[in-house]
PDB file of C-alpha atoms in Angstrom:
ATOM      1  CA  MET A1133     -14.158 -82.159  98.356  1.00  0.00           C
ATOM      2  CA  ASP A1134     -14.861 -81.233  94.431  1.00  0.00           C
ATOM      3  CA  LYS A1135     -16.791 -77.409  95.340  1.00  0.00           C
ATOM      4  CA  GLN A1136     -15.076 -76.472  97.719  1.00  0.00           C
ATOM      5  CA  LEU A1137     -11.926 -75.166  95.902  1.00  0.00           C
ATOM      6  CA  SER A1138     -12.478 -72.412  93.560  1.00  0.00           C
ATOM      7  CA  ARG A1139     -11.644 -72.647  90.266  1.00  0.00           C
ATOM      8  CA  GLU A1140      -8.940 -71.110  90.036  1.00  0.00           C
ATOM      9  CA  GLU A1141      -7.374 -72.924  92.702  1.00  0.00           C
ATOM     10  CA  LYS A1142      -8.349 -76.433  90.846  1.00  0.00           C
ATOM     11  CA  GLY A1143      -6.586 -74.850  87.547  1.00  0.00           C
ATOM     12  CA  LYS A1144      -3.140 -73.261  89.192  1.00  0.00           C
ATOM     13  CA  TYR A1145      -2.642 -77.357  90.606  1.00  0.00           C
ATOM     14  CA  LEU A1146      -3.797 -79.159  87.919  1.00  0.00           C
ATOM     15  CA  SER A1147      -1.250 -76.836  85.856  1.00  0.00           C
ATOM     16  CA  ILE A1148       1.997 -77.484  88.178  1.00  0.00           C
ATOM     17  CA  TYR A1149       1.245 -80.622  88.070  1.00  0.00           C
ATOM     18  CA  LYS A1150       1.076 -81.226  84.296  1.00  0.00           C
ATOM     19  CA  SER A1151       4.415 -79.399  84.669  1.00  0.00           C
ATOM     20  CA  LEU A1152       5.538 -81.776  87.372  1.00  0.00           C
ATOM     21  CA  GLU A1153       4.979 -84.972  84.609  1.00  0.00           C
ATOM     22  CA  HIS A1154       5.984 -82.764  81.464  1.00  0.00           C
ATOM     23  CA  GLN A1155       9.863 -82.651  83.435  1.00  0.00           C
ATOM     24  CA  PHE A1156      10.389 -86.234  84.776  1.00  0.00           C
ATOM     25  CA  ASP A1157       9.108 -87.246  81.194  1.00  0.00           C
ATOM     26  CA  LEU A1158      12.002 -85.295  78.664  1.00  0.00           C
ATOM     27  CA  LYS A1159      13.973 -87.609  81.096  1.00  0.00           C
ATOM     28  CA  LYS A1160      11.613 -90.306  81.355  1.00  0.00           C
ATOM     29  CA  ASP A1161      14.142 -92.051  78.856  1.00  0.00           C
ATOM     30  CA  ARG A1162      17.123 -92.771  80.383  1.00  0.00           C
ATOM     31  CA  PHE A1163      16.085 -93.071  83.017  1.00  0.00           C
ATOM     32  CA  LYS A1164      14.261 -96.753  81.650  1.00  0.00           C
ATOM     33  CA  ASP A1165      18.095 -97.134  79.496  1.00  0.00           C
ATOM     34  CA  ILE A1166      19.238 -97.428  83.072  1.00  0.00           C
ATOM     35  CA  ARG A1167      16.748 -99.478  84.380  1.00  0.00           C
ATOM     36  CA  GLN A1168      16.830-101.861  81.297  1.00  0.00           C
ATOM     37  CA  LEU A1169      20.661-102.345  81.594  1.00  0.00           C
ATOM     38  CA  ILE A1170      21.902-102.249  85.578  1.00  0.00           C
ATOM     39  CA  ALA A1171      18.244-101.742  87.988  1.00  0.00           C
ATOM     40  CA  ILE A1172      15.827-104.069  86.827  1.00  0.00           C
ATOM     41  CA  GLY A1173      13.251-104.805  88.930  1.00  0.00           C
ATOM     42  CA  THR A1174      13.234-101.075  89.601  1.00  0.00           C
ATOM     43  CA  GLY A1175      11.015 -98.330  88.803  1.00  0.00           C
ATOM     44  CA  ALA A1176       7.813 -98.158  87.974  1.00  0.00           C
ATOM     45  CA  PHE A1177       7.010 -96.600  85.213  1.00  0.00           C
ATOM     46  CA  GLU A1178       3.629 -95.973  83.468  1.00  0.00           C
ATOM     47  CA  ASP A1179       3.739 -97.577  79.910  1.00  0.00           C
ATOM     48  CA  ASP A1180       5.156-100.748  82.279  1.00  0.00           C
ATOM     49  CA  ASP A1181       2.331-103.660  82.454  1.00  0.00           C
ATOM     50  CA  GLU A1182       0.689-104.754  85.647  1.00  0.00           C
ATOM     51  CA  GLN A1183       1.833-107.917  85.754  1.00  0.00           C
ATOM     52  CA  SER A1184       5.974-107.887  84.411  1.00  0.00           C
ATOM     53  CA  SER A1185       7.976-104.939  83.727  1.00  0.00           C
ATOM     54  CA  ASN A1186       8.112-105.144  80.697  1.00  0.00           C
ATOM     55  CA  VAL A1187      12.251-105.393  81.436  1.00  0.00           C
ATOM     56  CA  ASP A1188      14.122-107.499  78.519  1.00  0.00           C
ATOM     57  CA  TYR A1189      16.652-109.521  80.027  1.00  0.00           C
ATOM     58  CA  THR A1190      18.573-110.384  77.371  1.00  0.00           C
ATOM     59  CA  GLN A1191      19.685-106.243  77.566  1.00  0.00           C
ATOM     60  CA  LEU A1192      22.207-107.171  80.360  1.00  0.00           C
ATOM     61  CA  LEU A1193      25.120-108.638  78.910  1.00  0.00           C
ATOM     62  CA  ASP A1194      27.844-108.545  81.975  1.00  0.00           C
ATOM     63  CA  SER A1195      26.648-108.469  84.943  1.00  0.00           C
ATOM     64  CA  GLN A1196      29.993-106.463  86.984  1.00  0.00           C
ATOM     65  CA  HIS A1197      28.728-103.517  86.872  1.00  0.00           C
ATOM     66  CA  LEU A1198      25.703-105.099  89.122  1.00  0.00           C
ATOM     67  CA  SER A1199      28.032-106.165  91.919  1.00  0.00           C
ATOM     68  CA  TYR A1200      29.638-102.498  91.580  1.00  0.00           C
ATOM     69  CA  ILE A1201      26.861-100.887  92.595  1.00  0.00           C
ATOM     70  CA  ARG A1202      25.908-103.179  95.625  1.00  0.00           C
ATOM     71  CA  THR A1203      29.061-102.396  96.491  1.00  0.00           C
ATOM     72  CA  LEU A1204      28.453 -98.809  97.305  1.00  0.00           C
ATOM     73  CA  CYS A1205      24.173 -99.300  97.841  1.00  0.00           C
ATOM     74  CA  SER A1206      26.055-101.689 100.899  1.00  0.00           C
ATOM     75  CA  GLY A1207      28.729 -98.927 101.485  1.00  0.00           C
ATOM     76  CA  LEU A1208      25.189 -95.972 101.690  1.00  0.00           C
ATOM     77  CA  TYR A1209      23.242 -98.186 104.056  1.00  0.00           C
ATOM     78  CA  GLY A1210      25.767 -99.783 106.709  1.00  0.00           C
ATOM     79  CA  GLY A1211      26.617 -96.697 107.885  1.00  0.00           C
ATOM     80  CA  LEU A1212      23.026 -95.026 107.496  1.00  0.00           C
ATOM     81  CA  VAL A1213      20.654 -98.618 108.166  1.00  0.00           C
ATOM     82  CA  ASN A1214      22.182-100.026 110.368  1.00  0.00           C
ATOM     83  CA  PRO A1215      19.993 -99.697 113.682  1.00  0.00           C
ATOM     84  CA  ALA A1216      22.311-100.666 115.991  1.00  0.00           C
ATOM     85  CA  GLY A1217      25.051 -98.481 115.166  1.00  0.00           C
ATOM     86  CA  GLN A1218      25.635 -95.138 115.757  1.00  0.00           C
ATOM     87  CA  TRP A1219      25.402 -92.444 113.069  1.00  0.00           C
ATOM     88  CA  PHE A1220      25.476 -89.180 114.580  1.00  0.00           C
ATOM     89  CA  GLU A1221      25.680 -87.230 117.756  1.00  0.00           C
ATOM     90  CA  THR A1222      24.745 -84.349 119.201  1.00  0.00           C
ATOM     91  CA  LEU A1223      27.176 -81.801 120.289  1.00  0.00           C
ATOM     92  CA  PRO A1224      26.722 -78.072 121.329  1.00  0.00           C
ATOM     93  CA  SER A1225      27.574 -75.186 117.971  1.00  0.00           C
ATOM     94  CA  ASP A1226      30.050 -73.312 121.279  1.00  0.00           C
ATOM     95  CA  PRO A1227      32.937 -75.068 122.131  1.00  0.00           C
ATOM     96  CA  ASP A1228      32.032 -73.249 125.160  1.00  0.00           C
ATOM     97  CA  LEU A1229      30.282 -75.954 126.806  1.00  0.00           C
ATOM     98  CA  HIS A1230      32.044 -79.230 125.102  1.00  0.00           C
ATOM     99  CA  ASN A1231      33.156 -79.654 128.968  1.00  0.00           C
ATOM    100  CA  ASP A1232      29.403 -78.216 130.643  1.00  0.00           C
ATOM    101  CA  TYR A1233      28.055 -81.205 131.631  1.00  0.00           C
ATOM    102  CA  GLU A1234      23.854 -80.005 131.822  1.00  0.00           C
ATOM    103  CA  CYS A1235      24.827 -78.865 128.332  1.00  0.00           C
ATOM    104  CA  LEU A1236      25.559 -82.518 127.026  1.00  0.00           C
ATOM    105  CA  ALA A1237      23.200 -84.115 129.376  1.00  0.00           C
ATOM    106  CA  TYR A1238      20.408 -82.642 127.247  1.00  0.00           C
ATOM    107  CA  CYS A1239      22.317 -83.603 124.073  1.00  0.00           C
ATOM    108  CA  TYR A1240      22.516 -87.275 125.028  1.00  0.00           C
ATOM    109  CA  ASP A1241      18.753 -86.674 125.432  1.00  0.00           C
ATOM    110  CA  VAL A1242      18.119 -85.453 122.752  1.00  0.00           C
ATOM    111  CA  ARG A1243      20.525 -87.985 120.395  1.00  0.00           C
ATOM    112  CA  LYS A1244      18.241 -90.663 122.277  1.00  0.00           C
ATOM    113  CA  ARG A1245      14.719 -89.608 121.313  1.00  0.00           C
ATOM    114  CA  PHE A1246      15.641 -89.191 117.722  1.00  0.00           C
ATOM    115  CA  GLU A1247      17.626 -92.767 117.484  1.00  0.00           C
ATOM    116  CA  PHE A1248      14.096 -94.298 119.625  1.00  0.00           C
ATOM    117  CA  LEU A1249      11.818 -91.927 116.551  1.00  0.00           C
ATOM    118  CA  PHE A1250      14.715 -94.600 113.860  1.00  0.00           C
ATOM    119  CA  HIS A1251      13.921 -97.845 116.131  1.00  0.00           C
ATOM    120  CA  THR A1252       9.875 -97.144 116.483  1.00  0.00           C
ATOM    121  CA  SER A1253       9.298 -95.800 112.451  1.00  0.00           C
ATOM    122  CA  ASN A1254      10.193 -98.069 109.692  1.00  0.00           C
ATOM    123  CA  PHE A1255      12.642 -95.128 108.446  1.00  0.00           C
ATOM    124  CA  TYR A1256      15.232 -98.519 108.020  1.00  0.00           C
ATOM    125  CA  LYS A1257      13.136-100.358 106.264  1.00  0.00           C
ATOM    126  CA  GLU A1258      12.435 -97.537 103.347  1.00  0.00           C
ATOM    127  CA  PHE A1259      15.722 -95.563 103.686  1.00  0.00           C
ATOM    128  CA  LYS A1260      16.830 -98.988 102.768  1.00  0.00           C
ATOM    129  CA  MET A1261      15.824 -98.695  99.652  1.00  0.00           C
ATOM    130  CA  THR A1262      16.706 -95.508  98.883  1.00  0.00           C
ATOM    131  CA  CYS A1263      20.499 -96.482  99.022  1.00  0.00           C
ATOM    132  CA  ASP A1264      19.474 -99.192  96.850  1.00  0.00           C
ATOM    133  CA  GLU A1265      18.715 -96.320  94.036  1.00  0.00           C
ATOM    134  CA  TYR A1266      19.911 -93.168  94.700  1.00  0.00           C
ATOM    135  CA  PRO A1267      23.447 -94.096  93.305  1.00  0.00           C
ATOM    136  CA  VAL A1268      21.730 -95.660  90.335  1.00  0.00           C
ATOM    137  CA  TYR A1269      18.731 -93.092  88.973  1.00  0.00           C
ATOM    138  CA  GLY A1270      20.299 -90.245  91.067  1.00  0.00           C
ATOM    139  CA  PHE A1271      17.859 -89.841  93.515  1.00  0.00           C
ATOM    140  CA  GLY A1272      15.830 -90.726  96.333  1.00  0.00           C
ATOM    141  CA  PRO A1273      13.228 -89.453  96.768  1.00  0.00           C
ATOM    142  CA  LEU A1274      11.815 -90.136 101.230  1.00  0.00           C
ATOM    143  CA  LEU A1275       8.478 -88.944 102.083  1.00  0.00           C
ATOM    144  CA  ILE A1276       8.184 -88.167 106.456  1.00  0.00           C
ATOM    145  CA  GLU A1277       4.690 -87.686 107.732  1.00  0.00           C
ATOM    146  CA  GLU A1278       3.701 -87.823 111.310  1.00  0.00           C
ATOM    147  CA  ASP A1279       1.685 -91.033 111.831  1.00  0.00           C
ATOM    148  CA  ASN A1280      -1.094 -92.080 114.806  1.00  0.00           C
ATOM    149  CA  ASP A1281       1.042 -95.371 115.498  1.00  0.00           C
ATOM    150  CA  ARG A1282       4.946 -94.789 114.080  1.00  0.00           C
ATOM    151  CA  ILE A1283       5.217 -90.903 115.383  1.00  0.00           C
ATOM    152  CA  VAL A1284       6.655 -90.508 111.631  1.00  0.00           C
ATOM    153  CA  ASN A1285       6.010 -92.620 108.197  1.00  0.00           C
ATOM    154  CA  PHE A1286       9.244 -92.807 105.479  1.00  0.00           C
ATOM    155  CA  THR A1287       8.177 -93.626 102.475  1.00  0.00           C
ATOM    156  CA  HIS A1288       9.961 -94.031  99.693  1.00  0.00           C
ATOM    157  CA  PHE A1289       9.525 -94.032  95.461  1.00  0.00           C
ATOM    158  CA  THR A1290      11.010 -95.768  93.408  1.00  0.00           C
ATOM    159  CA  CYS A1291      12.300 -93.614  90.146  1.00  0.00           C
ATOM    160  CA  GLY A1292       8.864 -92.612  87.928  1.00  0.00           C
ATOM    161  CA  GLU A1293       7.043 -93.421  90.781  1.00  0.00           C
ATOM    162  CA  VAL A1294       6.878 -89.245  91.412  1.00  0.00           C
ATOM    163  CA  PHE A1295       7.831 -86.598  89.783  1.00  0.00           C
ATOM    164  CA  LEU A1296       9.555 -84.297  91.303  1.00  0.00           C
ATOM    165  CA  GLY A1297       9.665 -79.828  91.563  1.00  0.00           C
ATOM    166  CA  CYS A1298      12.084 -77.674  92.349  1.00  0.00           C
ATOM    167  CA  ASP A1299      11.290 -73.849  94.433  1.00  0.00           C
ATOM    168  CA  ALA A1300      13.932 -71.182  92.803  1.00  0.00           C
ATOM    169  CA  LYS A1301      17.019 -72.188  94.978  1.00  0.00           C
ATOM    170  CA  GLY A1302      16.575 -75.814  93.285  1.00  0.00           C
ATOM    171  CA  ASN A1303      15.008 -77.188  97.025  1.00  0.00           C
ATOM    172  CA  TYR A1304      12.475 -79.699  96.033  1.00  0.00           C
ATOM    173  CA  ASN A1305       8.719 -79.000  97.385  1.00  0.00           C
ATOM    174  CA  LYS A1306       6.327 -80.386  95.276  1.00  0.00           C
ATOM    175  CA  MET A1307       6.018 -83.622  94.122  1.00  0.00           C
ATOM    176  CA  ALA A1308       2.776 -85.129  92.100  1.00  0.00           C
ATOM    177  CA  HIS A1309       2.013 -88.763  92.554  1.00  0.00           C
ATOM    178  CA  PRO A1310      -0.196 -90.540  89.588  1.00  0.00           C
ATOM    179  CA  ILE A1311      -1.569 -93.259  91.673  1.00  0.00           C
ATOM    180  CA  LYS A1312      -4.390 -95.856  90.880  1.00  0.00           C
ATOM    181  CA  MET A1313      -7.453 -97.941  93.640  1.00  0.00           C
ATOM    182  CA  TYR A1314      -9.693-100.030  93.680  1.00  0.00           C
ATOM    183  CA  ALA A1315     -13.277 -98.628  94.734  1.00  0.00           C
ATOM    184  CA  ASP A1316     -13.281-100.343  98.050  1.00  0.00           C
ATOM    185  CA  GLN A1317      -9.952 -98.787  98.410  1.00  0.00           C
ATOM    186  CA  MET A1318     -11.369 -95.090  97.466  1.00  0.00           C
ATOM    187  CA  VAL A1319     -14.180 -95.653  99.753  1.00  0.00           C
ATOM    188  CA  GLU A1320     -11.584 -96.715 103.010  1.00  0.00           C
ATOM    189  CA  VAL A1321      -9.530 -93.002 102.207  1.00  0.00           C
ATOM    190  CA  PHE A1322     -11.977 -90.849 100.816  1.00  0.00           C
ATOM    191  CA  GLY A1323     -15.175 -92.034 101.634  1.00  0.00           C
ATOM    192  CA  PHE A1324     -18.451 -92.773  99.615  1.00  0.00           C
ATOM    193  CA  ASP A1325     -19.528 -89.677  99.626  1.00  0.00           C
ATOM    194  CA  ASN A1326     -16.622 -87.341  98.107  1.00  0.00           C
ATOM    195  CA  LEU A1327     -16.949 -89.959  95.522  1.00  0.00           C
ATOM    196  CA  PRO A1328     -17.473 -88.970  91.267  1.00  0.00           C
ATOM    197  CA  LYS A1329     -21.426 -91.445  89.973  1.00  0.00           C
ATOM    198  CA  ARG A1330     -18.662 -93.682  88.908  1.00  0.00           C
ATOM    199  CA  ILE A1331     -16.265 -94.991  91.564  1.00  0.00           C
ATOM    200  CA  GLN A1332     -19.239 -94.313  93.795  1.00  0.00           C
ATOM    201  CA  ASN A1333     -21.735 -97.603  91.292  1.00  0.00           C
ATOM    202  CA  ALA A1334     -18.618 -99.599  91.128  1.00  0.00           C
ATOM    203  CA  TYR A1335     -18.149 -99.695  94.493  1.00  0.00           C
ATOM    204  CA  GLU A1336     -22.324-100.479  94.474  1.00  0.00           C
ATOM    205  CA  LYS A1337     -22.408-103.426  92.691  1.00  0.00           C
ATOM    206  CA  GLY A1338     -18.624-104.689  94.099  1.00  0.00           C
ATOM    207  CA  ASP A1339     -16.513-104.335  91.584  1.00  0.00           C
ATOM    208  CA  PHE A1340     -13.092-104.450  92.854  1.00  0.00           C
ATOM    209  CA  GLU A1341     -11.277-105.232  90.106  1.00  0.00           C
ATOM    210  CA  ASN A1342     -10.817-102.361  88.078  1.00  0.00           C
ATOM    211  CA  LYS A1343      -8.542 -99.893  89.307  1.00  0.00           C
ATOM    212  CA  PHE A1344      -9.010 -96.260  88.560  1.00  0.00           C
ATOM    213  CA  GLU A1345      -6.420 -93.245  88.375  1.00  0.00           C
ATOM    214  CA  VAL A1346      -6.469 -91.382  91.311  1.00  0.00           C
ATOM    215  CA  PHE A1347      -3.630 -88.366  90.737  1.00  0.00           C
ATOM    216  CA  ASN A1348      -2.500 -86.983  94.584  1.00  0.00           C
ATOM    217  CA  LEU A1349       0.579 -83.790  94.346  1.00  0.00           C
ATOM    218  CA  ILE A1350       1.687 -82.342  97.619  1.00  0.00           C
ATOM    219  CA  CYS A1351       3.109 -78.371  96.834  1.00  0.00           C
ATOM    220  CA  PRO A1352       3.613 -75.005  98.730  1.00  0.00           C
ATOM    221  CA  ASN A1353      -0.399 -73.777  99.621  1.00  0.00           C
ATOM    222  CA  TYR A1354      -1.105 -70.947  97.519  1.00  0.00           C
ATOM    223  CA  TYR A1355      -4.514 -70.336  99.151  1.00  0.00           C
ATOM    224  CA  ARG A1356      -4.082 -70.411 102.552  1.00  0.00           C
ATOM    225  CA  ASN A1357      -6.591 -68.133 105.431  1.00  0.00           C
ATOM    226  CA  LEU A1358      -3.943 -67.920 107.993  1.00  0.00           C
ATOM    227  CA  ASP A1359      -6.031 -67.323 109.679  1.00  0.00           C
ATOM    228  CA  SER A1360      -7.700 -70.773 109.860  1.00  0.00           C
ATOM    229  CA  LYS A1361      -5.993 -73.601 112.085  1.00  0.00           C
ATOM    230  CA  LYS A1362      -7.189 -76.620 110.057  1.00  0.00           C
ATOM    231  CA  ASN A1363      -4.104 -78.833 107.967  1.00  0.00           C
ATOM    232  CA  THR A1364      -5.953 -77.488 104.860  1.00  0.00           C
ATOM    233  CA  ASN A1365      -3.831 -74.880 105.922  1.00  0.00           C
ATOM    234  CA  PHE A1366      -0.958 -75.434 107.019  1.00  0.00           C
ATOM    235  CA  LYS A1367       1.518 -74.204 104.888  1.00  0.00           C
ATOM    236  CA  TYR A1368       2.000 -77.093 102.513  1.00  0.00           C
ATOM    237  CA  VAL A1369      -1.671 -78.968 100.687  1.00  0.00           C
ATOM    238  CA  SER A1370      -1.847 -82.290  99.566  1.00  0.00           C
ATOM    239  CA  LEU A1371      -4.678 -82.611  96.966  1.00  0.00           C
ATOM    240  CA  TYR A1372      -6.118 -86.533  95.375  1.00  0.00           C
ATOM    241  CA  TRP A1373      -8.400 -86.076  92.333  1.00  0.00           C
ATOM    242  CA  THR A1374      -9.939 -88.327  89.742  1.00  0.00           C
ATOM    243  CA  VAL A1375     -11.553 -88.110  86.897  1.00  0.00           C
ATOM    244  CA  ASP A1376     -15.510 -88.816  86.569  1.00  0.00           C
ATOM    245  CA  GLU A1377     -17.926 -89.943  84.009  1.00  0.00           C
ATOM    246  CA  ASN A1378     -17.559 -86.972  82.614  1.00  0.00           C
ATOM    247  CA  GLU A1379     -14.390 -87.318  82.068  1.00  0.00           C
ATOM    248  CA  GLN A1380     -13.548 -83.726  84.290  1.00  0.00           C
ATOM    249  CA  LYS A1381     -11.132 -84.434  86.974  1.00  0.00           C
ATOM    250  CA  TRP A1382     -12.726 -84.876  90.872  1.00  0.00           C
ATOM    251  CA  PHE A1383     -10.988 -83.543  93.763  1.00  0.00           C
ATOM    252  CA  LEU A1384     -11.618 -86.462  96.584  1.00  0.00           C
ATOM    253  CA  LYS A1385      -9.643 -84.712  99.205  1.00  0.00           C
ATOM    254  CA  LYS A1386      -6.899 -81.846 100.110  1.00  0.00           C
ATOM    255  CA  SER A1387      -4.912 -81.966 104.054  1.00  0.00           C
ATOM    256  CA  GLY A1388      -1.508 -80.823 104.245  1.00  0.00           C
ATOM    257  CA  TYR A1389       1.631 -80.361 106.183  1.00  0.00           C
ATOM    258  CA  ARG A1390       2.892 -77.831 108.336  1.00  0.00           C
ATOM    259  CA  ASP A1391       6.705 -77.810 106.870  1.00  0.00           C
ATOM    260  CA  ASN A1392       8.292 -79.143 103.205  1.00  0.00           C
ATOM    261  CA  PRO A1393       7.495 -83.617 103.624  1.00  0.00           C
ATOM    262  CA  PHE A1394      10.715 -84.627 101.453  1.00  0.00           C
ATOM    263  CA  ALA A1395      13.770 -85.398 102.207  1.00  0.00           C
ATOM    264  CA  VAL A1396      15.003 -86.245  98.524  1.00  0.00           C
ATOM    265  CA  PHE A1397      18.539 -87.247  98.327  1.00  0.00           C
ATOM    266  CA  THR A1398      20.514 -86.184  95.277  1.00  0.00           C
ATOM    267  CA  TRP A1399      23.677 -85.931  93.009  1.00  0.00           C
ATOM    268  CA  GLN A1400      24.800 -82.807  92.783  1.00  0.00           C
ATOM    269  CA  LYS A1401      23.447 -80.614  90.383  1.00  0.00           C
ATOM    270  CA  LYS A1402      24.533 -78.121  88.025  1.00  0.00           C
ATOM    271  CA  HIS A1403      22.166 -75.002  88.197  1.00  0.00           C
ATOM    272  CA  ASP A1404      19.197 -74.375  90.994  1.00  0.00           C
ATOM    273  CA  ALA A1405      16.565 -74.257  87.881  1.00  0.00           C
ATOM    274  CA  GLN A1406      17.493 -78.198  87.185  1.00  0.00           C
ATOM    275  CA  ILE A1407      15.740 -81.122  88.536  1.00  0.00           C
ATOM    276  CA  TYR A1408      16.748 -84.210  87.974  1.00  0.00           C
ATOM    277  CA  PRO A1409      20.790 -84.614  87.432  1.00  0.00           C
ATOM    278  CA  LEU A1410      21.217 -86.555  85.253  1.00  0.00           C
TER     279      LEU A1410
END
């Protein structure tokens, strides 16, 4: 995979990743303060120890605000995350069609298909976590992907787990995701032949205790071949890379999405250039 990407392409996407990471770093201390005081147990920051989150529980002097947060969160997912409740309706935009039986029957069928989609997928589970964190940090990112088993798969990310980016209109269109994986996991996901030597050696030696850093970037595809129907030429690109034995970036996988795969719930921002609302 690494040799299939041009030097220019690698440089472009690595630069985007670095920029997204920098934007989050500007706000990280504030997010960590929030985690310390009102959102203990959430957040995934790079300097957290894997065995413990380095949270100073003595800072939590009054739990009243936790009750307020829980009330706000329960209000959000009480209306949206209860699978037994109907929380949306589909109706024609033209009022003249509101008495048209065939049109209303079609709208009802569309609604039932959406409900089936939500019930079949993991939407309710993941969106509940989004509702739990969105009022706390001011944003809650979801990644929406096609899935052979669930039809659609939703992934919620806690604060610090991903870095976000916006286009000129303030719409979220970039996401950077640092990950740590074991050698056997990397073989399963990327294939043995696509890995650099140091990870191949770890796999062959049976070293499944040490983790390796992997980086993922999803953003608009700036190097599309419009004549190709491969997923590597979709509107959005997804790239994974790691570091080889020479400390050089080694690209592992390239795929894509037909359209923007992000749903980021956020407080109102002051201007379009702003990425995080706080």
